[in-house]
Each structure stands twice: as structure tokens, then as C-alpha cells.
XYZ file of C-alpha atoms in Angstrom:
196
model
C 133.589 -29.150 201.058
C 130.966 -26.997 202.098
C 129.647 -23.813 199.968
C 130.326 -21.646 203.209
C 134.186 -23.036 203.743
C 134.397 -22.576 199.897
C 133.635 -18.783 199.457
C 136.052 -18.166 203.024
C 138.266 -20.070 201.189
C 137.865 -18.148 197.958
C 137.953 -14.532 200.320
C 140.872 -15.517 202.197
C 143.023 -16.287 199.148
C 141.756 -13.324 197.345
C 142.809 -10.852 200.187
C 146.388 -12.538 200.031
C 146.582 -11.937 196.396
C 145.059 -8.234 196.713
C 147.692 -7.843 199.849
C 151.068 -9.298 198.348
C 153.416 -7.630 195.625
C 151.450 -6.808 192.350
C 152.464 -8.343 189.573
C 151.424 -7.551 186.051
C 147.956 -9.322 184.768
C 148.720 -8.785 181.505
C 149.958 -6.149 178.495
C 147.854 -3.627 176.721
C 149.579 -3.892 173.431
C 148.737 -0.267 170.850
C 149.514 -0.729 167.341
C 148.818 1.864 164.436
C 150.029 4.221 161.859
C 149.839 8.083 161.648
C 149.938 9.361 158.044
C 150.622 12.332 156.129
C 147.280 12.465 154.027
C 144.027 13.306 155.304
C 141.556 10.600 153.923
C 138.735 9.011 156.365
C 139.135 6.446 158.677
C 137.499 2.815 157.721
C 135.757 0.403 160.191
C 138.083 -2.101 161.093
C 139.983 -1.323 164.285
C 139.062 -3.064 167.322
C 140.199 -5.041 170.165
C 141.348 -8.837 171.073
C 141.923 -11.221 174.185
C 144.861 -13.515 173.995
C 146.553 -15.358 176.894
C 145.677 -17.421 180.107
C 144.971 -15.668 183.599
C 147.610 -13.713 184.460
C 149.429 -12.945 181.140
C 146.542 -12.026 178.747
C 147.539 -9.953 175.894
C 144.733 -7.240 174.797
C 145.493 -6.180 171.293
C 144.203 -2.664 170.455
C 143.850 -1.661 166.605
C 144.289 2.592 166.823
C 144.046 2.155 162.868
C 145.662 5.310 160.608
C 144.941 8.954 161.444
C 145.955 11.563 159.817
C 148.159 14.662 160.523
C 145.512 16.763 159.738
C 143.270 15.481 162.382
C 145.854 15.433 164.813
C 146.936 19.437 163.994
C 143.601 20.504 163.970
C 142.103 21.900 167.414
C 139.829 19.323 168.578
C 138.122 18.719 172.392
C 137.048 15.552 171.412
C 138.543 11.991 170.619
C 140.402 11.541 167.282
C 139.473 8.293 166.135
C 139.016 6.702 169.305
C 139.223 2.754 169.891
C 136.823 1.109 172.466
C 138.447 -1.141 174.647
C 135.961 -3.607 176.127
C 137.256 -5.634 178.756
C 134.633 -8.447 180.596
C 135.835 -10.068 183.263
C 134.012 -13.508 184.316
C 135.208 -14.163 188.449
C 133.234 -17.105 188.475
C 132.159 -17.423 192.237
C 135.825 -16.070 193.514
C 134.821 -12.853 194.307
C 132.247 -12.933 196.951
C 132.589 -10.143 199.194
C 134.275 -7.723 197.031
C 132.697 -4.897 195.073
C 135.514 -2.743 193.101
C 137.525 -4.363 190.516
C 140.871 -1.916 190.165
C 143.188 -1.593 186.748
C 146.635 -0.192 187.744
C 148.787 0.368 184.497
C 152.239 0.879 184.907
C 153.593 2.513 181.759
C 157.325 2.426 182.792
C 157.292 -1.529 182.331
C 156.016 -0.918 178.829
C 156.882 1.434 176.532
C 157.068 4.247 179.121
C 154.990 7.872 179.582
C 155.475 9.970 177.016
C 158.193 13.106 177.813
C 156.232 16.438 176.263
C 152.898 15.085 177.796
C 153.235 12.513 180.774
C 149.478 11.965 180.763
C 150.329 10.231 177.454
C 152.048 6.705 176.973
C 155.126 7.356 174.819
C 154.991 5.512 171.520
C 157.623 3.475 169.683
C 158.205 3.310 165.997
C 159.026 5.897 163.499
C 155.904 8.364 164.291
C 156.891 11.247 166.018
C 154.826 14.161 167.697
C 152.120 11.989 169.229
C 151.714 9.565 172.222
C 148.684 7.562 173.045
C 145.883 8.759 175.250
C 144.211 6.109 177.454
C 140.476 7.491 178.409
C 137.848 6.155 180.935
C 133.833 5.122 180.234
C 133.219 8.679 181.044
C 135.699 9.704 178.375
C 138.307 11.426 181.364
C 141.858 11.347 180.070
C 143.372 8.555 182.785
C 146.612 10.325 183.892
C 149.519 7.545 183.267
C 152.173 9.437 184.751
C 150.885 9.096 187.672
C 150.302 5.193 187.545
C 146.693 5.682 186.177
C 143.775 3.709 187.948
C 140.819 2.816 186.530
C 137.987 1.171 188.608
C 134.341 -0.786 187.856
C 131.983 -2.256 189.822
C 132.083 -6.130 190.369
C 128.109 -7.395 189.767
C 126.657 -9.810 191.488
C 124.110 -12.520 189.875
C 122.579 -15.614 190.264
C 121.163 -17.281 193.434
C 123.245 -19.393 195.889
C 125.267 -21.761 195.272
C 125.218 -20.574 191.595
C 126.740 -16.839 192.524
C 129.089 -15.329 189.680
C 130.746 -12.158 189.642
C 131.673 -10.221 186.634
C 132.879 -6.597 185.833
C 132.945 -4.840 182.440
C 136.338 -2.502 182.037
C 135.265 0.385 179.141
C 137.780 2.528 177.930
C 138.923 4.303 174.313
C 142.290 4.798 173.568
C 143.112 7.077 170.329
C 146.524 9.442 169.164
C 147.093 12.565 171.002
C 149.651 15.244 169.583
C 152.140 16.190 172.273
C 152.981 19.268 171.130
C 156.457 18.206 168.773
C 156.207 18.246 165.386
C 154.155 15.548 163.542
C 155.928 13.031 161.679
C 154.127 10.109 160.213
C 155.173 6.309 160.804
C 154.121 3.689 162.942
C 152.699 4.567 166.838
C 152.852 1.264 168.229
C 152.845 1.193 172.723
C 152.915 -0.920 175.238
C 151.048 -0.730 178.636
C 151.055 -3.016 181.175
C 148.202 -3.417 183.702
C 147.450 -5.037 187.074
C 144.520 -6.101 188.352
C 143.814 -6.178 192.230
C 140.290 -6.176 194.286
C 138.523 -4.528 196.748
């Protein structure tokens, strides 16, 4: 088969996929603690890739935070996780630019009710849900079916053209405005990926 009928090939079942009913790519999965005292934060958290195309499983460490850091007025990010995402499209993606992330919190573990730009958390915590922020550090509103786009890069030279995108993000505790009570914060977000 030619390279030309390849990448048509490659385009024309990419637009069916980008055109047809979304279905989830995979599950952001949050797990963490928030405690009563107020002692500092160790290295340790960080992030995983489980799964085959289609259902990978991200596994996102939010560690323990404190009360006290939660309470306390803050305009920054409390103990922030990275979430670093690469995507490898192989040659499948000639023609597009945009790679989208569409989360859909109701399928997980829903939007949080005091603050729907949150994702509600499950587990004995109360008081906080789980902020999900861009590369630029914007708060992604979930309520809303958040999006979250990056650029599909082109490299290489013909025939050996790959496309790739890097998805950045932090996610991190947020107080909703309740009353604090320590336990486990654990959330579930599912995503969807589609291309344009």
C-alpha cells in the first residue's frame, strides 16, 4: 500500500472516530489523604500510565495535606501534583493539529456540590474536592465538562512522520467552603480524547 493511500486511510478513519459517539479513553483515578496536623509534605507523589489504548488508567498521588494549609488563604496551589501526559500518534495523525481532553466528571465520581468547578471526592474527607488545573495553572471548570487542549507536533521526514502531544496539568485539594474533616479524598475522572 502506498504511503499516500496510507495517511488518507489513517485521516479518513480518524475523522470517523473524531465524528461518532465519544466514548471514554480512559479514567483519571485521585487518591490521597487530608489530615488534621500540619507537618510538611514529602517527595513522593506522582503520576502512572496503566492500560491499553482506550482504557488507560492514570494514577495521580495528591499525597497528605493538611487542614491548616487548606484553611489558610492561599492564591496559589496547595501541594499541587503534575500530571504529565505524552501521547505518541505514531503516523495516525497527519493532518490534524489540536489534540482535545474532554472529562466528564458525572461518569466518575461526579462535580463537587458547594464548588462545581471542583470534582467531588469520595472517602471519609469532608470539606474539600479536587481542583483539576491547566499548563498555565487556570482552574479547568468541570462542571461544565472541562476541555483541555495541546498542540499535536509534527517530526521527522516522510515516510518516517510521527505525531505526539504532551497533556500538562496539576491537580491538588481545594476547600469548598464546608467544614474540614480529615480522611481519605480519593476521585475519579473520566476523560475522552478526540482530534482536530
Amino acid at each position: 500500500m502506498s504511503t499516500a493511500l496510507r495517511h488518507l486511510l489513517a485521516s479518513s478513519i480518524v475523522g470517523l472516530f473524531a465524528t461518532s459517539a465519544m466514548a471514554a479513553d480512559g479514567t483519571i483515578n485521585f487518591t490521597g489523604e487530608i489530615t488534621a496536623a500540619s507537618c510538611s509534605a514529602t517527595a513522593g507523589a506522582g503520576t502512572s500510565v496503566t492500560g491499553a489504548k482506550g482504557n488507560q488508567v492514570i494514577d495521580v498521588k495528591l499525597g497528605k495535606v493538611s487542614i491548616d494549609s487548606l484553611s489558610a488563604p492561599s492564591t496559589g496551589i496547595v501541594a499541587g501534583t503534575a500530571i504529565n501526559i505524552n501521547l505518541d500518534c505514531g503516523n495516525t495523525a497527519a493532518g490534524l493539529t489540536t489534540v482535545k481532553v474532554q472529562f466528564d466528571p458525572n461518569s466518575g465520581s461526579g462535580v463537587d456540590a458547594k464548588n462545581n468547578n471542583l470534582l467531588k471526592t469520595t472517602g471519609v474527607a469532608k470539606g474539600v474536592g479536587i481542583a483539576l488545573y491547566d499548563s498555565s495553572n487556570n482552574l479547568i471548570n468541570l462542571a461544565g465538562n472541562g476541555t483541555f487542549n495541546a498542540a499535536l507536533v509534527k517530526s521527522g521526514t516522510d515516510p518516517d512522520i510521527k505525531y505526539a502531544a504532551n497533556l500538562n496539568m496539576r491537580a491538588a485539594y481545594m476547600a469548598n467552603g464546608d467544614e474540614i474533616v480529615p480522611g481519605t479524598a480519593n476521585g475519579e475522572l473520566p476523560f475522552t480524547l478526540t482530534y482536530e
